[in-house]
XYZ file of N, CA, C and O in Angstrom:
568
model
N 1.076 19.481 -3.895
C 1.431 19.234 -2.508
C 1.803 17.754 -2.373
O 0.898 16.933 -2.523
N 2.664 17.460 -2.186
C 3.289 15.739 -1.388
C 2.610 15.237 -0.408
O 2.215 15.765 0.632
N 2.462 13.815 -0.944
C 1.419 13.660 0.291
C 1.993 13.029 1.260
O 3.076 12.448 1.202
N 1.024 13.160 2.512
C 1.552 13.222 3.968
C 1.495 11.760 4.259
O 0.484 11.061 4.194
N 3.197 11.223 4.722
C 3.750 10.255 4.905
C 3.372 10.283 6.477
O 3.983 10.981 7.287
N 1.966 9.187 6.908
C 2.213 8.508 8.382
C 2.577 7.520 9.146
O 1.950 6.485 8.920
N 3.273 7.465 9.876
C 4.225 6.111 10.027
C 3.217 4.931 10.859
O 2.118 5.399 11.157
N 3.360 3.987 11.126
C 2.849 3.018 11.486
C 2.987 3.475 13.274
O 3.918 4.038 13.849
N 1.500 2.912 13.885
C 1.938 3.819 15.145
C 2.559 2.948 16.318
O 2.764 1.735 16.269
N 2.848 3.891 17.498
C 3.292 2.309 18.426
C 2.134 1.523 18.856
O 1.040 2.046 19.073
N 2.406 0.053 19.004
C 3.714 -0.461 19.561
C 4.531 -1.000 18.021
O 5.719 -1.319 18.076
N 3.765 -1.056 16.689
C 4.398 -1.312 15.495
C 5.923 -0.501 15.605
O 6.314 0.613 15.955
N 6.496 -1.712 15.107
C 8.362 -1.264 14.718
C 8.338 -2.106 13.261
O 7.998 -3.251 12.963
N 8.920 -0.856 12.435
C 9.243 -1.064 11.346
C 10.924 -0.848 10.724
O 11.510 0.234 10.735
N 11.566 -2.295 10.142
C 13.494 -2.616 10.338
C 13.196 -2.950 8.749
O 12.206 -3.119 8.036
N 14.489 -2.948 8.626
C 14.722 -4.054 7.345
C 15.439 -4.989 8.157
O 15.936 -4.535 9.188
N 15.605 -6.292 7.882
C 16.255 -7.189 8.271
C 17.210 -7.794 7.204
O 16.994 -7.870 5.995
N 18.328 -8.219 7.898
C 19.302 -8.827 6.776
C 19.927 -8.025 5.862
O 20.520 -8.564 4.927
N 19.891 -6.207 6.018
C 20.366 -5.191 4.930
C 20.839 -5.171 3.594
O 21.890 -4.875 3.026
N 19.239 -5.759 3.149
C 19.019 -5.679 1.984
C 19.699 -3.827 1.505
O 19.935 -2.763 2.077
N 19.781 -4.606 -0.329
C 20.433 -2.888 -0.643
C 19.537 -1.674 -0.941
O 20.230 -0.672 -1.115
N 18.218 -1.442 -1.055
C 17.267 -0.693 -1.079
C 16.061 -0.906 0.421
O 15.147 -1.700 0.641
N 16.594 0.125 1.118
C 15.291 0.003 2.252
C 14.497 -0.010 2.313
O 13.976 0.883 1.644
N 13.792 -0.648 2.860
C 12.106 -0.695 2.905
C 11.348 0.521 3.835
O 12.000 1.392 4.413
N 10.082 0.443 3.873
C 9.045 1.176 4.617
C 7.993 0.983 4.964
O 7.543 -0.022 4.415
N 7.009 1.652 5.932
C 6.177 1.135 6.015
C 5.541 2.604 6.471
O 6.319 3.449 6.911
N 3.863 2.957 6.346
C 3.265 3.809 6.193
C 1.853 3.083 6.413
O 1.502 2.056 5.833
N 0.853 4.045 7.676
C -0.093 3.880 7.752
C -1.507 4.908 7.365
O -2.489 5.193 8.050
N -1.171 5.246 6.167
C -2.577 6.156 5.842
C -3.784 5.605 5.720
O -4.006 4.525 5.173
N -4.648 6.377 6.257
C -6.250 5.938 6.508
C -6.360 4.819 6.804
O -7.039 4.005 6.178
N -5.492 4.512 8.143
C -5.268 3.153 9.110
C -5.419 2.207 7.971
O -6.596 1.939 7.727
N -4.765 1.781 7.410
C -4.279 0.843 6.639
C -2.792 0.418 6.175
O -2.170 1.082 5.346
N -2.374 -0.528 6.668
C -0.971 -0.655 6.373
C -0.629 -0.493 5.176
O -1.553 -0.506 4.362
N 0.596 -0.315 4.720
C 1.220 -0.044 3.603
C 2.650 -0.460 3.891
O 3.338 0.281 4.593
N 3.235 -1.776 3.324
C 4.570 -2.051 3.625
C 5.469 -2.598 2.099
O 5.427 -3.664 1.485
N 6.131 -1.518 1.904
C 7.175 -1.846 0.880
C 8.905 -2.369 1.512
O 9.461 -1.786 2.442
N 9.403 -3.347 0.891
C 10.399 -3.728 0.753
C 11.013 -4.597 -0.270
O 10.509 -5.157 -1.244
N 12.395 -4.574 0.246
C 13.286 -5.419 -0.967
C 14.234 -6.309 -0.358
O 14.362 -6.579 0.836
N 14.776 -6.658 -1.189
C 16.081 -7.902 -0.793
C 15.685 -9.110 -1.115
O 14.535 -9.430 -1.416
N 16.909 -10.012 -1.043
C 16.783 -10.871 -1.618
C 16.243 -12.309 -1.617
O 16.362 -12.938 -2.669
N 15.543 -13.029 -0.342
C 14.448 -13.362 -0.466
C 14.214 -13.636 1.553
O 15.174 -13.322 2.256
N 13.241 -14.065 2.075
C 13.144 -14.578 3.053
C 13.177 -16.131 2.620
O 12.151 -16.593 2.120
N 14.452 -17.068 2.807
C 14.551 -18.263 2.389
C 16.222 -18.536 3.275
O 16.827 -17.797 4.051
N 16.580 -19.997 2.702
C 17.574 -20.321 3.164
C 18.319 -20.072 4.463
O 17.725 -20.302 5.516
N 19.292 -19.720 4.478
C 20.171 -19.242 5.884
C 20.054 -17.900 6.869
O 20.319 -17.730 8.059
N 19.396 -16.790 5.543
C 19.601 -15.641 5.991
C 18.831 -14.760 5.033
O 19.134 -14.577 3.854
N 17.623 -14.143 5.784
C 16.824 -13.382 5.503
C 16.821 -11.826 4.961
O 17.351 -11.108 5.807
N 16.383 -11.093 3.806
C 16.478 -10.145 3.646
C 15.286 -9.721 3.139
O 14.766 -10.356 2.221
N 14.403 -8.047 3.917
C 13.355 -8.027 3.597
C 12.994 -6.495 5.086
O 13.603 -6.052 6.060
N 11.671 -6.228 4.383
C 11.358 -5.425 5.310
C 10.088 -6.086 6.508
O 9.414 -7.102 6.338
N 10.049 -5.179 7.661
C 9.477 -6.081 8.586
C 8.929 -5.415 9.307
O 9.626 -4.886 10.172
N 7.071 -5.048 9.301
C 6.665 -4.314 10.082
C 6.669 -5.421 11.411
O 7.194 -6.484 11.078
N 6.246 -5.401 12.691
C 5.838 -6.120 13.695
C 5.717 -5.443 14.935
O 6.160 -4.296 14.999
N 5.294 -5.858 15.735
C 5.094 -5.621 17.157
C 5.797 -6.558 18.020
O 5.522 -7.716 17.706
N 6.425 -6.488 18.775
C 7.398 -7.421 19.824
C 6.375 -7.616 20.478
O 5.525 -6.754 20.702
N 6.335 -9.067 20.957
C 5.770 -10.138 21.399
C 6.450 -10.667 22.377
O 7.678 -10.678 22.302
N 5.577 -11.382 23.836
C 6.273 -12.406 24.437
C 4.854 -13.525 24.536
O 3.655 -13.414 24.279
N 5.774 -14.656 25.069
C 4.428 -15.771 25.586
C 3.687 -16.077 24.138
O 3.918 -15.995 22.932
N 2.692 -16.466 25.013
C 1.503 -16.708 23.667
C 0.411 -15.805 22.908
O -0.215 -15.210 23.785
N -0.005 -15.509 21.810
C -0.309 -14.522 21.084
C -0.951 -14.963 19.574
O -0.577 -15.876 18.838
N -1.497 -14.477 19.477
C -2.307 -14.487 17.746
C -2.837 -13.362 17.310
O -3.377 -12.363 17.785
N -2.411 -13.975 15.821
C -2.504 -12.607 14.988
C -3.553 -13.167 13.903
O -3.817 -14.319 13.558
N -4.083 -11.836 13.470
C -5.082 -12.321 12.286
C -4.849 -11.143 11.197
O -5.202 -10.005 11.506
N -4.285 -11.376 9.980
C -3.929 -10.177 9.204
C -4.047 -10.717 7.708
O -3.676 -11.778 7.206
N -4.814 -9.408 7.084
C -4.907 -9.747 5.683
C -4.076 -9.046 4.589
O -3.539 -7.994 4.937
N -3.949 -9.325 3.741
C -3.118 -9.443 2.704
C -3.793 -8.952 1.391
O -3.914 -9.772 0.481
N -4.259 -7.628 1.212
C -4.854 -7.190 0.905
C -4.275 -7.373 -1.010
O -5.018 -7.825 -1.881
N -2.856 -6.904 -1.254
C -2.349 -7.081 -2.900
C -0.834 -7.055 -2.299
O -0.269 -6.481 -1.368
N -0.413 -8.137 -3.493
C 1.022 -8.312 -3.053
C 1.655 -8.264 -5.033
O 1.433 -9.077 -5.930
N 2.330 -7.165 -5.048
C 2.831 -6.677 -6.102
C 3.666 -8.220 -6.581
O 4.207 -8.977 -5.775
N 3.584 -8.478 -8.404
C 4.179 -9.358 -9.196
C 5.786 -9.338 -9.469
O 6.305 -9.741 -10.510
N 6.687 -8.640 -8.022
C 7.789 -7.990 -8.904
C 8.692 -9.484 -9.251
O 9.292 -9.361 -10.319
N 8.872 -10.594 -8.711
C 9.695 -11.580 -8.814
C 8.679 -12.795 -8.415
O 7.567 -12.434 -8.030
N 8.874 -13.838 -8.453
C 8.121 -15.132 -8.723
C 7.867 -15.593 -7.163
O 6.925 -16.326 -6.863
N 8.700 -15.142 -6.314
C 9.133 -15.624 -5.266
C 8.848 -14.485 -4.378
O 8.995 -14.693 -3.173
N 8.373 -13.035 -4.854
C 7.867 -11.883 -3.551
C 7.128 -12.560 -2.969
O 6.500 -13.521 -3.412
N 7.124 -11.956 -1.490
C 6.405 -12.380 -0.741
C 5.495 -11.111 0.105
O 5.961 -9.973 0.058
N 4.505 -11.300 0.686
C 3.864 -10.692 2.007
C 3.316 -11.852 2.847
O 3.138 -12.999 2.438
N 3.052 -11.348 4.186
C 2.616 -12.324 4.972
C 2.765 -11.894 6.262
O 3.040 -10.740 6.590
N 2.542 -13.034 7.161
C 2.682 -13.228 8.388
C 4.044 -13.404 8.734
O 4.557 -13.950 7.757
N 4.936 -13.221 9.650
C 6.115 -13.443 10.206
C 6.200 -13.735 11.681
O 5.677 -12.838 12.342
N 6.519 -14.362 12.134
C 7.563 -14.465 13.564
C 8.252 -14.784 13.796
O 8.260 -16.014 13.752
N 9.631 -14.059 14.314
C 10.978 -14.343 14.177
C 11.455 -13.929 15.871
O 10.976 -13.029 16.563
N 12.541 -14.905 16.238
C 13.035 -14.889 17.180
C 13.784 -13.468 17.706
O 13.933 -12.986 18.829
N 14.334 -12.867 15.851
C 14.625 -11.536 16.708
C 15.047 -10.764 15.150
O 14.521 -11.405 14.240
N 15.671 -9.840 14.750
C 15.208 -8.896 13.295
C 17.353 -9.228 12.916
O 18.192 -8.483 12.410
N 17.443 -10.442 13.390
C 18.790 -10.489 12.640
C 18.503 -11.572 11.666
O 17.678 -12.473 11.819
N 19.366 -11.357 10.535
C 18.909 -12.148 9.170
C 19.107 -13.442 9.686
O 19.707 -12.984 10.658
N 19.121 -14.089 9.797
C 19.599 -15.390 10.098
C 18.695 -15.902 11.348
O 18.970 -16.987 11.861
N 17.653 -15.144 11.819
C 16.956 -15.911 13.102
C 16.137 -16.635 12.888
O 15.621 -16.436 11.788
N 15.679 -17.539 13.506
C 14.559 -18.255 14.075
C 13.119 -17.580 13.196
O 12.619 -16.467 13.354
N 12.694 -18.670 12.258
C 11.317 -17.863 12.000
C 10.654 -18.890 11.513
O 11.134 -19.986 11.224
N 9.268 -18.465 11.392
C 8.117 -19.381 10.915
C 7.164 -18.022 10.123
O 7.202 -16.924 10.678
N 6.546 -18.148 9.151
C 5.801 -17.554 8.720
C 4.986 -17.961 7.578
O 5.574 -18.702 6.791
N 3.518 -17.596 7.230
C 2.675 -17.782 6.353
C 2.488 -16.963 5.064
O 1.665 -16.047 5.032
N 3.198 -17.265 4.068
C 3.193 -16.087 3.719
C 2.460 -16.218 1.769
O 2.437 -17.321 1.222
N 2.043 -15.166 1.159
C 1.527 -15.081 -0.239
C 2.381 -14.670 -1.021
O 3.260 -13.828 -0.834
N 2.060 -15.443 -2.191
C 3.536 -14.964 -3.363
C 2.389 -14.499 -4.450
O 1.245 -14.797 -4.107
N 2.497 -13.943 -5.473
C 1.654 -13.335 -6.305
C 1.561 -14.911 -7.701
O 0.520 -15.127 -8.322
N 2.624 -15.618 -7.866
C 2.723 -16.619 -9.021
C 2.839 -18.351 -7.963
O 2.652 -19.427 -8.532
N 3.119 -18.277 -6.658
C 3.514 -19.578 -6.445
C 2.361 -19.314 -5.267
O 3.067 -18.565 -4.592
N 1.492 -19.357 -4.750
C 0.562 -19.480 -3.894
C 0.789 -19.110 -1.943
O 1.630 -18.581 -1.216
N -0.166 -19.593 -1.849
C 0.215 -19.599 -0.127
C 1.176 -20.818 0.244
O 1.320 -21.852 -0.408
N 1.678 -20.533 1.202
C 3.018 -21.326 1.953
C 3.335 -20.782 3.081
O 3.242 -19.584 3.347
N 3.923 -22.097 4.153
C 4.144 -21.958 5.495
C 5.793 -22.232 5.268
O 6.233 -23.248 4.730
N 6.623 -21.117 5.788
C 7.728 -21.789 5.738
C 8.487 -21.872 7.420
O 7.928 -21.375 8.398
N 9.703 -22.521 7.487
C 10.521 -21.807 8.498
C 11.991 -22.062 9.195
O 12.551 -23.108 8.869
N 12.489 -21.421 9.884
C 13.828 -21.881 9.749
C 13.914 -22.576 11.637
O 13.636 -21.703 12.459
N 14.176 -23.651 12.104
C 13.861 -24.350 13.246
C 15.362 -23.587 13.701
O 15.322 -23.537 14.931
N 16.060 -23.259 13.441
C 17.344 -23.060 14.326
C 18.183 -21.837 13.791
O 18.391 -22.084 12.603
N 18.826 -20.489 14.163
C 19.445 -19.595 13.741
C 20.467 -20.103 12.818
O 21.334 -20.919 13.129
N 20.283 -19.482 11.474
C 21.361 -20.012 10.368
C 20.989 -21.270 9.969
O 21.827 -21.721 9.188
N 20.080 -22.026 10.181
C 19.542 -23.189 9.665
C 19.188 -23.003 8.514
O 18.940 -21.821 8.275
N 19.015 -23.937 7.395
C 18.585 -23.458 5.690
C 16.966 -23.625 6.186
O 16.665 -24.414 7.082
N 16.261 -23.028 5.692
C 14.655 -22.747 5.489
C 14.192 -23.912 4.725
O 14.729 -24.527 3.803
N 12.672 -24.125 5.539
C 11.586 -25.314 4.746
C 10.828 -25.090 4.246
O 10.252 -24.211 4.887
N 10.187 -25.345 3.178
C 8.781 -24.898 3.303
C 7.537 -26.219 3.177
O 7.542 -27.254 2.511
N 6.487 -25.621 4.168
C 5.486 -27.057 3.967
C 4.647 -26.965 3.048
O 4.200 -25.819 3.112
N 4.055 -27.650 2.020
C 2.926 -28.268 1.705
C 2.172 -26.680 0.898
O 1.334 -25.952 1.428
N 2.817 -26.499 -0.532
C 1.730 -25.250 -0.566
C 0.560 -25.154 -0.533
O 0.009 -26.142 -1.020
N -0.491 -23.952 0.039
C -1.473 -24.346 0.239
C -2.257 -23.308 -0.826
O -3.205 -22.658 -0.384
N -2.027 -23.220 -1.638
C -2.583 -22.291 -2.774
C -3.819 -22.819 -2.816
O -4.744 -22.031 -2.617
N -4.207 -24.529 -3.130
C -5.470 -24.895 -3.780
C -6.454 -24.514 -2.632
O -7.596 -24.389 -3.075
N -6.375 -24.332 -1.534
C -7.110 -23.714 0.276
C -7.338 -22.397 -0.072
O -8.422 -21.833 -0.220
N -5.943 -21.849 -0.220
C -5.933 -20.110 0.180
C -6.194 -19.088 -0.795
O -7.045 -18.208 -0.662
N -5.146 -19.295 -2.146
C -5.131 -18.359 -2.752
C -6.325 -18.219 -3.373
O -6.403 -17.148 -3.975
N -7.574 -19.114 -3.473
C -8.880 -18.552 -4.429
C -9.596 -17.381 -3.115
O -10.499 -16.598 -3.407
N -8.939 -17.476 -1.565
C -9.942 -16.713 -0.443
C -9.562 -15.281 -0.990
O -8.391 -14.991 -1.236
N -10.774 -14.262 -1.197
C -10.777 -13.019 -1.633
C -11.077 -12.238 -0.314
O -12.271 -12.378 -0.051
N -10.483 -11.523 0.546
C -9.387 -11.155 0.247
C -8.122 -12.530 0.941
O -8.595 -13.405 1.666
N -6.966 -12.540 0.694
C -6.733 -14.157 1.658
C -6.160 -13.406 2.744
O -5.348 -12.481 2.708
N -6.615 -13.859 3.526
C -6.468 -13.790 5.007
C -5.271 -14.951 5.874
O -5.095 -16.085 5.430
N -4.698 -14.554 6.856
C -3.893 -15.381 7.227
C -4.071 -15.231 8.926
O -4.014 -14.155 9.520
N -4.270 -16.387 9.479
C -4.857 -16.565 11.150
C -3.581 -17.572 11.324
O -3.290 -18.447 10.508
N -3.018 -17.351 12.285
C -1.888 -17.827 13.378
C -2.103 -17.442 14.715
O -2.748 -16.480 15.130
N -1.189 -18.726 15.646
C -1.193 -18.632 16.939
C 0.512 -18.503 17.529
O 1.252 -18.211 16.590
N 0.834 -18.570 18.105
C 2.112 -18.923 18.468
C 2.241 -19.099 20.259
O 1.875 -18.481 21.258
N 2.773 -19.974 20.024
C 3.248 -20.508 21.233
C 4.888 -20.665 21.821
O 5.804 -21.163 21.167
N 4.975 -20.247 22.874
C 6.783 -20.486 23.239
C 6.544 -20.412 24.577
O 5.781 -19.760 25.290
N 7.602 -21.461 24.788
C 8.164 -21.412 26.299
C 8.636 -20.589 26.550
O 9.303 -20.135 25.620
N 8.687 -19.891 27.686
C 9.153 -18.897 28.742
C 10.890 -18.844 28.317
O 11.410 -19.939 28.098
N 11.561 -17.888 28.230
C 13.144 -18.088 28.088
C 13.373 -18.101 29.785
O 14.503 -18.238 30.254
């Protein structure tokens, strides 16, 4: 028997962003996330990747852990995200775990802007079992 695929429930929305060439997914069995994707990296100008989230306004915090993040490339990522909106190229800031290069905050200050990243924080994060990632966010009113 195949087992029974449950989707992440609302208000979670699950996109690929930036249409990467293999789609991603996301699946919540025994309330636990499960998010696979691909493409080619969240970096530079324009983002490609899968993206569970919940739409947000105002101010908000999230607290989410990062339970195993598969070795497929040097540079995979999981993490935290917030992005201005699910087109490759938006507005984002995120915290995110790589399996070989540690924890890192990166982000892009302006749509189509090339991406930063600050200060890795591997020697902090990556020894926390399981590592956990706590953010706030703040924005002015549009």
């Amino acid at each position: 028997m195949p087992p029974v695929i449950v989707p992440p429930p609302p208000p979670w929305v699950d996109t690929d962003v930036g249409s990467p060439a293999i789609s991603g997914g996301a699946t919540y069995p025994d309330s636990v996330f499960t998010v696979n994707g691909s493409g080619s990296d969240i970096w530079n100008t324009s983002d490609q990747c899968n993206f569970l989230y919940q739409p947000q306004t105002g101010n908000f915090a999230i607290t989410a852990r990062v339970a195993s993040e598969l070795k497929v490339a040097p540079y995979a990522k999981a993490g935290v995200m917030m992005r201005e909106s699910t087109a490759g190229n938006s507005i984002e800031v995120s915290v995110l775990l790589t399996a070989t290069n540690g924890v890192s905050m990166q982000l892009r200050p302006s749509a189509g802007a090339s991406s930063t990243r600050r200060d890795r924080l591997a020697t902090r994060c990556a020894a926390a079992k399981p590592p956990i990632a706590r953010t706030a966010c703040s924005r002015a009113p549009a």
